[in-house]
């Protein structure tokens, strides 16, 4: 029987992942099915692009007791630490986090995926990669071989990392960026869209450009 999955979030990462789950089901994938959103901004009972808002984040416990599974999509570039804490405070056990690999994604057989990770269509996760919990690998993102990645990282569409990159928790890689091999990216840092990273990034830093330069600390 399909696991019933609730997405924490809404329009944006939440809705694109919800639609990818629905698309996967239409292709015959039946491990999980999308049930609805928990969203603190939209009223319970409303719809986001036709898909139901079932409640608020504070309703997690009720839905956990009813046997639902969860995917977290509530991230942002500034304030990532707060978002991660918001999620951690919900105390969802790993066993109730759904991992979703769209049938058009490539995930090498020896990849270690943490609970609650998502690999969207045409994402490619190469051999020897270790991903922590709740990472979102969006469409066409490519993670190079032997990367080690923390929890709550977001790989925007078309982002690309080379081999042996070490990425800490809460990192955002922007649209269409690329990262040279053997580099390290610190906690809650961001690489801007279209950037080419040639140096290590520290914690809570935003870098962008080609070659990427330090822009500012995160707020
Ligand atoms: C890097 C980023 C976070 C910076 O945002 P910001 O702090 O609002 O930065 P600003 O727009 O004020 O720009 C600050 C400076 O950085 C430059 N800059 C910003 N983003 C840049 C990028 N991606 N590449 C090159 N330069 C960039 C700006 O030109 C500006 O330079 P200046 O001071 O010489 O004029 C943002 O531009 C970005 O790339 N976000 C990622 C978008 C993305 O991946 N979205 C996916 C969502 S699913």
CSV table of C-alpha atoms and ligand atoms in Angstrom, one decimal:
chain,number,residue,atom,x,y,z
A,1,UNK,CA,0.0,0.0,0.0
A,2,UNK,CA,1.2,3.5,-0.9
A,3,UNK,CA,2.5,5.6,2.0
A,4,UNK,CA,0.4,8.7,2.4
A,5,UNK,CA,2.7,11.7,2.4
A,6,UNK,CA,2.2,15.2,3.7
A,7,UNK,CA,4.4,18.0,2.5
A,8,UNK,CA,5.4,20.6,5.0
A,9,UNK,CA,5.3,23.8,2.8
A,10,UNK,CA,3.3,24.9,-0.2
A,11,UNK,CA,3.8,26.9,-3.3
A,12,UNK,CA,7.4,26.6,-4.5
A,13,UNK,CA,9.5,23.6,-3.5
A,14,UNK,CA,6.4,22.0,-1.9
A,15,UNK,CA,4.1,22.2,-4.9
A,16,UNK,CA,6.7,21.1,-7.4
A,17,UNK,CA,7.5,18.0,-5.3
A,18,UNK,CA,3.8,17.3,-4.8
A,19,UNK,CA,3.3,17.4,-8.6
A,20,UNK,CA,6.3,15.2,-9.1
A,21,UNK,CA,4.8,12.6,-6.8
A,22,UNK,CA,1.5,12.8,-8.7
A,23,UNK,CA,3.4,12.5,-12.0
A,24,UNK,CA,5.4,9.5,-10.6
A,25,UNK,CA,2.1,7.8,-9.7
A,26,UNK,CA,0.8,8.3,-13.2
A,27,UNK,CA,4.0,6.5,-14.4
A,28,UNK,CA,3.2,3.5,-12.2
A,29,UNK,CA,5.4,4.4,-9.1
A,30,UNK,CA,3.4,3.4,-6.1
A,31,UNK,CA,5.7,3.6,-3.0
A,32,UNK,CA,4.2,6.9,-1.9
A,33,UNK,CA,1.2,9.1,-2.7
A,34,UNK,CA,0.6,12.8,-2.0
A,35,UNK,CA,-2.0,13.5,0.6
A,36,UNK,CA,-1.8,17.3,1.1
A,37,UNK,CA,0.1,20.1,2.7
A,38,UNK,CA,0.7,21.4,6.2
A,39,UNK,CA,1.1,25.2,5.8
A,40,UNK,CA,0.9,28.0,8.4
A,41,UNK,CA,0.1,30.7,5.9
A,42,UNK,CA,-2.9,29.2,4.0
A,43,UNK,CA,-6.1,28.3,5.8
A,44,UNK,CA,-6.8,24.7,6.6
A,45,UNK,CA,-9.3,23.3,4.1
A,46,UNK,CA,-8.1,25.7,1.3
A,47,UNK,CA,-6.2,24.5,-1.8
A,48,UNK,CA,-2.9,25.3,-3.3
A,49,UNK,CA,-3.2,24.9,-7.1
A,50,UNK,CA,-6.0,22.5,-6.5
A,51,UNK,CA,-4.2,20.4,-3.8
A,52,UNK,CA,-5.5,20.4,-0.2
A,53,UNK,CA,-4.1,22.2,2.8
A,54,UNK,CA,-4.8,19.7,5.6
A,55,UNK,CA,-3.7,21.8,8.5
A,56,UNK,CA,-0.9,23.7,10.3
A,57,UNK,CA,2.6,22.6,11.3
A,58,UNK,CA,1.2,22.3,14.8
A,59,UNK,CA,-1.0,19.5,13.5
A,60,UNK,CA,2.0,17.2,12.7
A,61,UNK,CA,1.4,15.1,15.8
A,62,UNK,CA,-2.2,14.3,14.9
A,63,UNK,CA,-1.2,13.2,11.4
A,64,UNK,CA,1.7,11.2,12.7
A,65,UNK,CA,-0.7,9.3,14.9
A,66,UNK,CA,-2.9,8.6,11.8
A,67,UNK,CA,0.1,7.0,10.1
A,68,UNK,CA,1.0,9.7,7.6
A,69,UNK,CA,4.6,10.3,6.4
A,70,UNK,CA,6.3,13.7,5.8
A,71,UNK,CA,8.6,15.5,3.5
A,72,UNK,CA,10.0,18.9,4.6
A,73,UNK,CA,10.3,21.7,2.0
A,74,UNK,CA,10.4,24.8,4.2
A,75,UNK,CA,13.8,26.3,3.6
A,76,UNK,CA,15.2,29.7,2.8
A,77,UNK,CA,18.5,31.3,2.0
A,78,UNK,CA,18.4,33.8,4.8
A,79,UNK,CA,17.2,32.3,8.1
A,80,UNK,CA,17.9,28.7,7.2
A,81,UNK,CA,18.9,27.9,10.8
A,82,UNK,CA,15.5,29.0,12.1
A,83,UNK,CA,13.8,26.9,9.5
A,84,UNK,CA,15.8,23.8,10.4
A,85,UNK,CA,15.0,24.4,14.1
A,86,UNK,CA,11.3,24.8,13.2
A,87,UNK,CA,11.4,21.4,11.6
A,88,UNK,CA,13.4,19.8,14.4
A,89,UNK,CA,11.0,21.1,17.0
A,90,UNK,CA,8.2,19.1,15.2
A,91,UNK,CA,10.1,16.0,16.4
A,92,UNK,CA,9.1,13.8,13.5
A,93,UNK,CA,10.9,10.5,13.8
A,94,UNK,CA,13.1,9.5,10.9
A,95,UNK,CA,10.8,6.4,10.4
A,96,UNK,CA,8.0,8.9,9.5
A,97,UNK,CA,10.0,10.8,6.9
A,98,UNK,CA,9.3,9.7,3.3
A,99,UNK,CA,12.1,9.5,0.8
A,100,UNK,CA,11.0,10.1,-2.7
A,101,UNK,CA,13.0,9.2,-5.8
A,102,UNK,CA,11.2,10.1,-8.9
A,103,UNK,CA,11.4,7.2,-11.5
A,104,UNK,CA,13.3,9.5,-13.9
A,105,UNK,CA,16.0,10.3,-11.4
A,106,UNK,CA,19.3,8.5,-11.4
A,107,UNK,CA,20.6,7.5,-8.0
A,108,UNK,CA,23.6,5.2,-8.0
A,109,UNK,CA,23.0,1.9,-6.2
A,110,UNK,CA,25.7,2.7,-3.6
A,111,UNK,CA,24.3,6.1,-2.6
A,112,UNK,CA,23.4,6.5,1.0
A,113,UNK,CA,20.3,8.7,1.3
A,114,UNK,CA,19.1,10.0,4.7
A,115,UNK,CA,15.4,9.9,5.7
A,116,UNK,CA,13.2,12.5,3.9
A,117,UNK,CA,15.3,13.1,0.9
A,118,UNK,CA,13.9,13.9,-2.5
A,119,UNK,CA,15.4,13.3,-6.0
A,120,UNK,CA,13.4,15.0,-8.7
A,121,UNK,CA,13.2,14.1,-12.4
A,122,UNK,CA,16.5,14.1,-14.2
A,123,UNK,CA,18.4,14.6,-11.0
A,124,UNK,CA,21.6,12.5,-11.0
A,125,UNK,CA,23.3,11.4,-7.8
A,126,UNK,CA,26.6,9.7,-8.6
A,127,UNK,CA,28.3,6.8,-6.9
A,128,UNK,CA,29.6,6.9,-3.4
A,129,UNK,CA,27.6,10.0,-2.4
A,130,UNK,CA,26.3,10.2,1.2
A,131,UNK,CA,23.4,12.5,1.7
A,132,UNK,CA,22.0,13.5,5.2
A,133,UNK,CA,18.4,13.9,6.1
A,134,UNK,CA,15.8,16.0,4.2
A,135,UNK,CA,17.9,17.1,1.3
A,136,UNK,CA,16.1,18.2,-1.9
A,137,UNK,CA,17.8,17.5,-5.2
A,138,UNK,CA,15.7,19.4,-7.7
A,139,UNK,CA,15.3,18.8,-11.4
A,140,UNK,CA,18.5,18.3,-13.5
A,141,UNK,CA,20.7,18.8,-10.5
A,142,UNK,CA,23.9,16.6,-10.6
A,143,UNK,CA,25.8,15.6,-7.5
A,144,UNK,CA,29.2,14.3,-8.4
A,145,UNK,CA,30.8,11.1,-7.1
A,146,UNK,CA,31.9,10.7,-3.5
A,147,UNK,CA,30.3,14.0,-2.3
A,148,UNK,CA,29.5,14.0,1.5
A,149,UNK,CA,26.5,16.1,2.2
A,150,UNK,CA,24.8,17.1,5.5
A,151,UNK,CA,21.2,17.4,6.4
A,152,UNK,CA,18.7,19.9,5.0
A,153,UNK,CA,20.6,20.9,1.9
A,154,UNK,CA,18.9,22.2,-1.2
A,155,UNK,CA,20.3,21.6,-4.7
A,156,UNK,CA,18.4,23.9,-7.0
A,157,UNK,CA,17.6,23.0,-10.6
A,158,UNK,CA,20.6,22.3,-12.8
A,159,UNK,CA,23.2,22.8,-10.0
A,160,UNK,CA,26.2,20.7,-10.4
A,161,UNK,CA,29.0,19.5,-8.1
A,162,UNK,CA,32.2,17.8,-9.0
A,163,UNK,CA,33.7,14.9,-7.0
A,164,UNK,CA,34.7,14.7,-3.4
A,165,UNK,CA,32.9,17.9,-2.4
A,166,UNK,CA,32.0,18.2,1.3
A,167,UNK,CA,28.8,20.1,2.0
A,168,UNK,CA,27.6,20.8,5.6
A,169,UNK,CA,24.1,21.1,6.9
A,170,UNK,CA,21.6,23.6,5.5
A,171,UNK,CA,23.5,24.6,2.3
A,172,UNK,CA,21.7,26.0,-0.7
A,173,UNK,CA,23.3,25.6,-4.2
A,174,UNK,CA,21.6,28.0,-6.6
A,175,UNK,CA,20.2,27.4,-10.0
A,176,UNK,CA,22.8,26.3,-12.6
A,177,UNK,CA,25.9,26.8,-10.3
A,178,UNK,CA,28.9,24.5,-10.4
A,179,UNK,CA,31.4,23.5,-7.8
A,180,UNK,CA,35.0,22.3,-8.4
A,181,UNK,CA,36.1,19.0,-6.9
A,182,UNK,CA,37.5,18.6,-3.4
A,183,UNK,CA,35.9,21.8,-2.0
A,184,UNK,CA,34.2,22.3,1.3
A,185,UNK,CA,31.0,24.4,1.8
A,186,UNK,CA,30.1,25.4,5.4
A,187,UNK,CA,26.9,25.3,7.3
A,188,UNK,CA,23.9,27.3,6.1
A,189,UNK,CA,25.8,28.8,3.2
A,190,UNK,CA,24.6,29.6,-0.3
A,191,UNK,CA,26.2,29.6,-3.7
A,192,UNK,CA,24.3,32.0,-6.0
A,193,UNK,CA,22.7,31.0,-9.3
A,194,UNK,CA,25.0,30.5,-12.2
A,195,UNK,CA,28.1,30.7,-10.0
A,196,UNK,CA,31.4,28.8,-10.5
A,197,UNK,CA,32.9,27.9,-7.2
A,198,UNK,CA,36.7,27.5,-7.0
A,199,UNK,CA,37.3,28.0,-3.3
A,200,UNK,CA,36.0,26.7,0.0
A,201,UNK,CA,33.1,28.6,1.6
A,202,UNK,CA,32.8,29.1,5.4
A,203,UNK,CA,29.7,28.9,7.6
A,204,UNK,CA,26.8,31.2,7.0
A,205,UNK,CA,28.2,32.9,3.9
A,206,UNK,CA,26.7,33.8,0.5
A,207,UNK,CA,29.0,33.6,-2.5
A,208,UNK,CA,28.2,34.3,-6.1
A,209,UNK,CA,29.7,35.0,-9.5
A,210,UNK,CA,32.2,33.4,-11.9
A,211,UNK,CA,34.6,32.9,-10.2
A,212,UNK,CA,32.4,33.0,-7.1
A,213,UNK,CA,33.3,35.7,-4.5
A,214,UNK,CA,32.1,36.3,-1.0
A,215,UNK,CA,29.0,38.6,-1.2
A,216,UNK,CA,27.9,38.8,2.5
A,217,UNK,CA,27.0,36.8,5.6
A,218,UNK,CA,23.5,35.3,5.8
A,219,UNK,CA,21.0,37.2,7.8
B,1,LIG,C1,23.4,35.1,-4.3
B,1,LIG,C2,22.0,35.6,-3.9
B,1,LIG,C3,21.5,34.8,-2.8
B,1,LIG,C4,22.3,37.1,-3.5
B,1,LIG,O1,21.1,37.7,-3.2
B,1,LIG,P1,21.1,39.1,-2.5
B,1,LIG,O2,21.8,39.1,-1.2
B,1,LIG,O3,19.7,39.6,-2.5
B,1,LIG,O4,22.1,39.9,-3.5
B,1,LIG,P2,21.8,41.2,-4.4
B,1,LIG,O5,20.8,40.9,-5.4
B,1,LIG,O6,21.6,42.4,-3.5
B,1,LIG,O7,23.3,41.4,-5.0
B,1,LIG,C5,24.4,41.7,-4.3
B,1,LIG,C6,25.6,41.7,-5.3
B,1,LIG,O8,25.9,40.3,-5.7
B,1,LIG,C7,25.7,40.2,-7.1
B,1,LIG,N1,25.1,38.9,-7.4
B,1,LIG,C8,23.9,38.5,-6.8
B,1,LIG,N2,23.6,37.3,-7.2
B,1,LIG,C9,24.6,36.9,-8.1
B,1,LIG,C10,24.8,35.8,-8.9
B,1,LIG,N3,24.0,34.7,-8.8
B,1,LIG,N4,25.9,35.8,-9.7
B,1,LIG,C11,26.8,36.9,-9.8
B,1,LIG,N5,26.6,38.0,-9.0
B,1,LIG,C12,25.5,38.0,-8.2
B,1,LIG,C13,24.9,41.4,-7.6
B,1,LIG,O9,25.1,41.8,-8.9
B,1,LIG,C14,25.3,42.5,-6.6
B,1,LIG,O10,26.5,43.0,-7.0
B,1,LIG,P3,27.0,44.5,-6.8
B,1,LIG,O11,27.0,44.7,-5.3
B,1,LIG,O12,28.3,44.6,-7.4
B,1,LIG,O13,25.9,45.3,-7.5
B,1,LIG,C15,21.0,35.5,-5.1
B,1,LIG,O14,21.3,36.5,-6.1
B,1,LIG,C16,20.9,34.2,-5.7
B,1,LIG,O15,21.7,33.8,-6.6
B,1,LIG,N6,20.0,33.3,-5.2
B,1,LIG,C17,19.8,32.0,-5.6
B,1,LIG,C18,18.6,31.8,-6.5
B,1,LIG,C19,18.2,30.4,-6.7
B,1,LIG,O16,19.0,29.5,-6.8
B,1,LIG,N7,16.9,30.1,-6.6
B,1,LIG,C20,16.5,28.8,-6.7
B,1,LIG,C21,15.3,28.8,-5.8
B,1,LIG,S1,14.5,27.2,-5.9
